[in-house]
């Protein structure tokens, strides 16, 4: 059962985090794009397991216009593997040959919400805090489409404690403090600023100075904060969107936070397992 997904566009002009295709070191890169030959169970829909970082795997539902990354799912039955949370999964493995054998069922409530968006000129059908609908990314924080609302949960895991966390939400978990909390709070605040102000969003010098102080000379965390502070020069605030120099340091900080996201997701997995067993 899939309980959370992230959506990525196909075109470079619409999504800077799109699934890349082409060659890597002369070898073809795998793609979730539906094939134009052979028989699919659903026209132009292709569920498939693809390789991910660190020899892990990710489950993707590919369509012609987007690819849908599964970020939360549950396996049922005897001997089911552990519940995954995040962009990698071991619950289901679908190879190319078996892709057309898998049936997909949609939740009625979520399908109705999707139809509302399709039929009316709206971009929201929920009052949910939008920060939870930003994707788990670690790059391109200076690009506006990084902040598109492209992540959503099913009814079973609608509570925030049951949703896999991202670089933008890890600050909400209680087992994070010091320099890590300063970094997580900064990315959370940057995400909210762009949601509210779009390309006019800024980050304030005083906030960065406070986050730097919270780092308390914590080794590798200090340098990127110092570099960000130096970008202000005599200004009280700097733009987020279009600021490649700021992005370079945010990417360093995001990479440093990766382990804390994994730790937070372990807590979420435990909560989901309790929910399923209750």
Short mmCIF file of C-alpha atoms in Angstrom, two decimals:
data_model
loop_
_atom_site.label_atom_id
_atom_site.label_comp_id
_atom_site.label_asym_id
_atom_site.label_seq_id
_atom_site.Cartn_x
_atom_site.Cartn_y
_atom_site.Cartn_z
CA UNK A 1 0.00 0.00 0.00
CA UNK A 2 1.45 3.35 -1.08
CA UNK A 3 0.85 6.12 1.46
CA UNK A 4 2.99 9.00 0.17
CA UNK A 5 4.38 10.14 -3.18
CA UNK A 6 6.39 12.96 -4.75
CA UNK A 7 5.79 14.07 -8.33
CA UNK A 8 8.51 15.22 -10.75
CA UNK A 9 7.95 16.80 -14.15
CA UNK A 10 9.53 15.46 -17.32
CA UNK A 11 10.68 18.68 -18.95
CA UNK A 12 13.71 20.76 -18.03
CA UNK A 13 11.67 23.94 -18.43
CA UNK A 14 9.07 22.85 -15.87
CA UNK A 15 11.07 21.03 -13.19
CA UNK A 16 14.75 21.47 -12.35
CA UNK A 17 14.60 18.18 -10.40
CA UNK A 18 13.25 16.17 -13.31
CA UNK A 19 14.34 12.57 -13.88
CA UNK A 20 17.42 12.74 -16.08
CA UNK A 21 17.81 10.59 -19.16
CA UNK A 22 20.61 10.00 -21.61
CA UNK A 23 24.04 8.52 -20.95
CA UNK A 24 26.24 8.21 -17.86
CA UNK A 25 29.86 7.45 -18.69
CA UNK A 26 28.71 6.15 -22.07
CA UNK A 27 26.06 3.83 -20.60
CA UNK A 28 22.28 4.35 -20.98
CA UNK A 29 20.63 5.77 -17.87
CA UNK A 30 17.48 3.99 -16.69
CA UNK A 31 14.16 5.76 -17.14
CA UNK A 32 10.64 5.35 -15.79
CA UNK A 33 9.20 6.66 -19.06
CA UNK A 34 6.45 4.34 -20.41
CA UNK A 35 7.41 2.45 -23.53
CA UNK A 36 5.83 2.99 -26.91
CA UNK A 37 5.99 -0.71 -27.78
CA UNK A 38 4.58 -3.76 -26.04
CA UNK A 39 1.46 -4.00 -23.92
CA UNK A 40 0.90 -2.06 -20.70
CA UNK A 41 -1.89 -2.84 -18.29
CA UNK A 42 -2.64 0.89 -18.16
CA UNK A 43 -1.97 3.10 -21.17
CA UNK A 44 1.12 5.27 -20.67
CA UNK A 45 1.57 4.19 -17.03
CA UNK A 46 4.62 2.18 -15.99
CA UNK A 47 5.42 1.17 -12.39
CA UNK A 48 9.06 0.14 -12.07
CA UNK A 49 11.85 -0.19 -9.51
CA UNK A 50 14.91 1.90 -10.32
CA UNK A 51 18.40 2.17 -8.81
CA UNK A 52 19.04 4.96 -6.30
CA UNK A 53 21.98 6.25 -4.26
CA UNK A 54 24.18 3.98 -2.14
CA UNK A 55 23.06 0.79 -3.94
CA UNK A 56 19.47 1.32 -2.79
CA UNK A 57 16.29 1.19 -4.87
CA UNK A 58 13.29 3.43 -5.47
CA UNK A 59 9.81 2.64 -6.66
CA UNK A 60 8.56 4.96 -9.41
CA UNK A 61 5.28 5.13 -11.31
CA UNK A 62 6.21 6.61 -14.66
CA UNK A 63 3.84 8.45 -17.00
CA UNK A 64 4.45 10.48 -20.14
CA UNK A 65 4.11 13.80 -18.30
CA UNK A 66 5.68 13.02 -14.92
CA UNK A 67 7.26 10.38 -12.75
CA UNK A 68 5.78 9.65 -9.34
CA UNK A 69 8.34 8.68 -6.68
CA UNK A 70 6.98 6.54 -3.85
CA UNK A 71 8.26 7.98 -0.55
CA UNK A 72 6.14 5.91 1.81
CA UNK A 73 4.57 2.46 1.51
CA UNK A 74 3.59 -0.58 3.55
CA UNK A 75 3.79 -4.28 2.72
CA UNK A 76 1.21 -6.69 4.14
CA UNK A 77 1.26 -10.42 4.67
CA UNK A 78 3.59 -12.91 6.32
CA UNK A 79 7.25 -12.08 6.03
CA UNK A 80 6.62 -8.50 4.88
CA UNK A 81 9.80 -6.43 4.84
CA UNK A 82 10.23 -3.39 7.13
CA UNK A 83 8.15 -0.28 6.45
CA UNK A 84 10.26 2.17 4.43
CA UNK A 85 10.09 5.95 4.81
CA UNK A 86 11.82 8.21 2.31
CA UNK A 87 12.84 7.92 -1.31
CA UNK A 88 14.08 4.31 -1.15
CA UNK A 89 11.96 1.19 -0.76
CA UNK A 90 12.43 -2.56 -0.34
CA UNK A 91 8.76 -3.49 0.04
CA UNK A 92 8.12 -3.99 -3.68
CA UNK A 93 10.50 -4.67 -6.53
CA UNK A 94 9.09 -4.42 -10.05
CA UNK A 95 11.34 -5.25 -12.97
CA UNK A 96 10.76 -4.29 -16.59
CA UNK A 97 9.27 -7.65 -17.53
CA UNK A 98 6.72 -7.62 -14.70
CA UNK A 99 5.72 -3.96 -14.93
CA UNK A 100 2.57 -4.68 -16.95
CA UNK A 101 1.36 -7.27 -14.41
CA UNK A 102 0.82 -4.86 -11.53
CA UNK A 103 -2.63 -3.37 -10.91
CA UNK A 104 -3.00 0.09 -9.36
CA UNK A 105 -5.94 1.12 -7.15
CA UNK A 106 -6.65 4.75 -6.21
CA UNK A 107 -8.02 6.04 -2.92
CA UNK A 108 -11.42 7.64 -3.56
CA UNK A 109 -10.82 10.64 -1.30
CA UNK A 110 -7.52 11.55 -2.94
CA UNK A 111 -8.90 10.87 -6.42
CA UNK A 112 -11.76 13.31 -5.74
CA UNK A 113 -9.27 15.98 -4.64
CA UNK A 114 -7.27 15.47 -7.82
CA UNK A 115 -10.40 15.90 -9.92
CA UNK A 116 -11.15 19.21 -8.17
CA UNK A 117 -7.76 20.52 -9.23
CA UNK A 118 -8.25 19.20 -12.76
CA UNK A 119 -11.69 20.77 -13.21
CA UNK A 120 -11.25 24.13 -11.47
CA UNK A 121 -8.54 26.84 -11.61
CA UNK A 122 -7.23 26.10 -8.10
CA UNK A 123 -3.86 24.97 -6.84
CA UNK A 124 -4.99 23.81 -3.38
CA UNK A 125 -7.69 21.49 -2.08
CA UNK A 126 -6.48 21.36 1.53
CA UNK A 127 -5.68 23.72 4.39
CA UNK A 128 -2.71 21.56 5.29
CA UNK A 129 0.56 23.38 6.06
CA UNK A 130 2.22 23.60 2.68
CA UNK A 131 5.76 23.05 3.99
CA UNK A 132 4.89 19.35 4.22
CA UNK A 133 4.16 19.28 0.50
CA UNK A 134 7.66 20.28 -0.57
CA UNK A 135 9.76 17.43 -1.94
CA UNK A 136 12.80 15.88 -0.29
CA UNK A 137 15.55 17.55 -2.30
CA UNK A 138 19.11 18.57 -1.48
CA UNK A 139 19.92 20.95 -4.29
CA UNK A 140 18.77 23.88 -6.44
CA UNK A 141 17.40 25.94 -3.57
CA UNK A 142 17.73 29.01 -5.80
CA UNK A 143 15.19 27.64 -8.31
CA UNK A 144 11.51 28.47 -7.83
CA UNK A 145 10.22 25.05 -8.90
CA UNK A 146 12.10 23.46 -5.99
CA UNK A 147 9.23 24.82 -3.88
CA UNK A 148 6.32 23.43 -5.91
CA UNK A 149 3.68 21.53 -3.92
CA UNK A 150 4.40 18.05 -5.29
CA UNK A 151 4.29 15.76 -2.25
CA UNK A 152 1.18 14.32 -0.61
CA UNK A 153 0.10 11.58 1.78
CA UNK A 154 -2.83 9.22 1.81
CA UNK A 155 -5.53 9.36 4.53
CA UNK A 156 -3.85 6.70 6.67
CA UNK A 157 -0.72 8.80 7.15
CA UNK A 158 -2.22 12.30 7.04
CA UNK A 159 -0.83 13.22 10.47
CA UNK A 160 2.58 14.89 10.39
CA UNK A 161 4.06 12.30 12.75
CA UNK A 162 3.34 9.62 10.15
CA UNK A 163 4.84 11.42 7.15
CA UNK A 164 8.45 10.83 6.08
CA UNK A 165 10.32 14.03 6.82
CA UNK A 166 12.22 16.18 4.35
CA UNK A 167 14.99 18.75 4.47
CA UNK A 168 12.24 21.33 5.07
CA UNK A 169 10.46 19.54 7.95
CA UNK A 170 13.18 17.77 9.93
CA UNK A 171 13.30 20.77 12.32
CA UNK A 172 9.94 19.62 13.72
CA UNK A 173 11.41 16.45 15.21
CA UNK A 174 12.45 16.60 18.87
CA UNK A 175 15.67 14.60 18.61
CA UNK A 176 17.55 17.36 16.81
CA UNK A 177 19.43 20.22 18.47
CA UNK A 178 22.48 22.50 18.33
CA UNK A 179 24.00 23.11 14.91
CA UNK A 180 21.71 20.55 13.29
CA UNK A 181 18.63 22.32 14.60
CA UNK A 182 19.97 25.68 13.42
CA UNK A 183 20.47 24.23 9.93
CA UNK A 184 17.06 22.53 9.92
CA UNK A 185 15.31 25.69 11.13
CA UNK A 186 16.99 27.74 8.42
CA UNK A 187 15.82 25.44 5.62
CA UNK A 188 12.33 25.30 7.14
CA UNK A 189 12.18 29.10 7.25
CA UNK A 190 13.53 29.43 3.71
CA UNK A 191 10.90 26.99 2.45
CA UNK A 192 8.10 28.92 4.15
CA UNK A 193 9.45 32.25 2.88
CA UNK A 194 9.37 31.09 -0.74
CA UNK A 195 5.89 29.60 -0.31
CA UNK A 196 4.61 32.94 0.96
CA UNK A 197 6.61 35.38 -1.14
CA UNK A 198 7.65 33.46 -4.24
CA UNK A 199 10.60 34.93 -6.13
CA UNK A 200 10.66 37.94 -3.76
CA UNK A 201 11.47 35.75 -0.74
CA UNK A 202 14.48 36.74 1.36
CA UNK A 203 16.50 35.51 4.32
CA UNK A 204 17.50 37.99 7.04
CA UNK A 205 21.03 38.71 8.24
CA UNK A 206 19.94 38.60 11.89
CA UNK A 207 18.50 35.12 11.46
CA UNK A 208 21.70 33.82 9.87
CA UNK A 209 23.78 35.41 12.64
CA UNK A 210 21.62 33.70 15.26
CA UNK A 211 21.90 30.33 13.52
CA UNK A 212 25.67 30.74 13.32
CA UNK A 213 25.81 31.39 17.07
CA UNK A 214 23.74 28.26 17.69
CA UNK A 215 26.35 26.26 15.80
CA UNK A 216 28.68 26.98 18.74
CA UNK A 217 31.85 26.35 16.73
CA UNK A 218 30.58 22.91 15.70
CA UNK A 219 33.26 22.06 13.16
CA UNK A 220 31.94 21.51 9.63
CA UNK A 221 28.70 23.37 10.31
CA UNK A 222 30.36 26.74 10.93
CA UNK A 223 31.94 27.32 7.50
CA UNK A 224 28.74 27.33 5.38
CA UNK A 225 26.98 29.64 7.83
CA UNK A 226 29.95 32.01 7.80
CA UNK A 227 29.93 31.98 4.00
CA UNK A 228 26.21 32.78 3.94
CA UNK A 229 26.71 35.64 6.41
CA UNK A 230 29.43 37.10 4.18
CA UNK A 231 26.95 37.30 1.27
CA UNK A 232 24.97 40.06 2.98
CA UNK A 233 27.80 42.62 2.84
CA UNK A 234 25.94 45.76 4.04
CA UNK A 235 22.44 44.43 3.39
CA UNK A 236 19.92 43.33 6.04
CA UNK A 237 18.49 40.61 3.78
CA UNK A 238 19.30 38.75 0.57
CA UNK A 239 17.14 37.09 -2.06
CA UNK A 240 16.71 33.32 -2.07
CA UNK A 241 15.51 32.70 -5.62
CA UNK A 242 18.23 33.26 -8.23
CA UNK A 243 20.97 33.41 -5.59
CA UNK A 244 23.46 30.77 -6.76
CA UNK A 245 26.01 31.68 -4.07
CA UNK A 246 23.47 31.13 -1.30
CA UNK A 247 22.37 27.89 -2.93
CA UNK A 248 25.92 26.54 -2.92
CA UNK A 249 26.09 26.81 0.87
CA UNK A 250 22.54 25.51 1.38
CA UNK A 251 23.48 22.40 -0.58
CA UNK A 252 26.42 21.83 1.78
CA UNK A 253 24.13 22.20 4.79
CA UNK A 254 21.47 19.94 3.25
CA UNK A 255 24.05 17.20 2.73
CA UNK A 256 25.18 17.50 6.36
CA UNK A 257 21.55 17.12 7.50
CA UNK A 258 20.93 13.92 5.54
CA UNK A 259 21.79 11.59 8.41
CA UNK A 260 19.33 13.36 10.73
CA UNK A 261 16.56 12.89 8.17
CA UNK A 262 17.29 9.16 8.17
CA UNK A 263 17.17 9.11 11.99
CA UNK A 264 13.87 11.00 12.05
CA UNK A 265 12.36 8.63 9.49
CA UNK A 266 13.19 5.67 11.73
CA UNK A 267 10.92 7.21 14.37
CA UNK A 268 8.20 7.66 11.75
CA UNK A 269 8.53 4.03 10.66
CA UNK A 270 7.98 2.91 14.26
CA UNK A 271 4.81 5.04 14.48
CA UNK A 272 3.45 3.64 11.21
CA UNK A 273 4.09 0.09 12.38
CA UNK A 274 2.16 0.83 15.60
CA UNK A 275 -0.71 2.22 13.54
CA UNK A 276 -0.88 -0.85 11.31
CA UNK A 277 -0.80 -3.26 14.25
CA UNK A 278 -3.44 -1.37 16.25
#
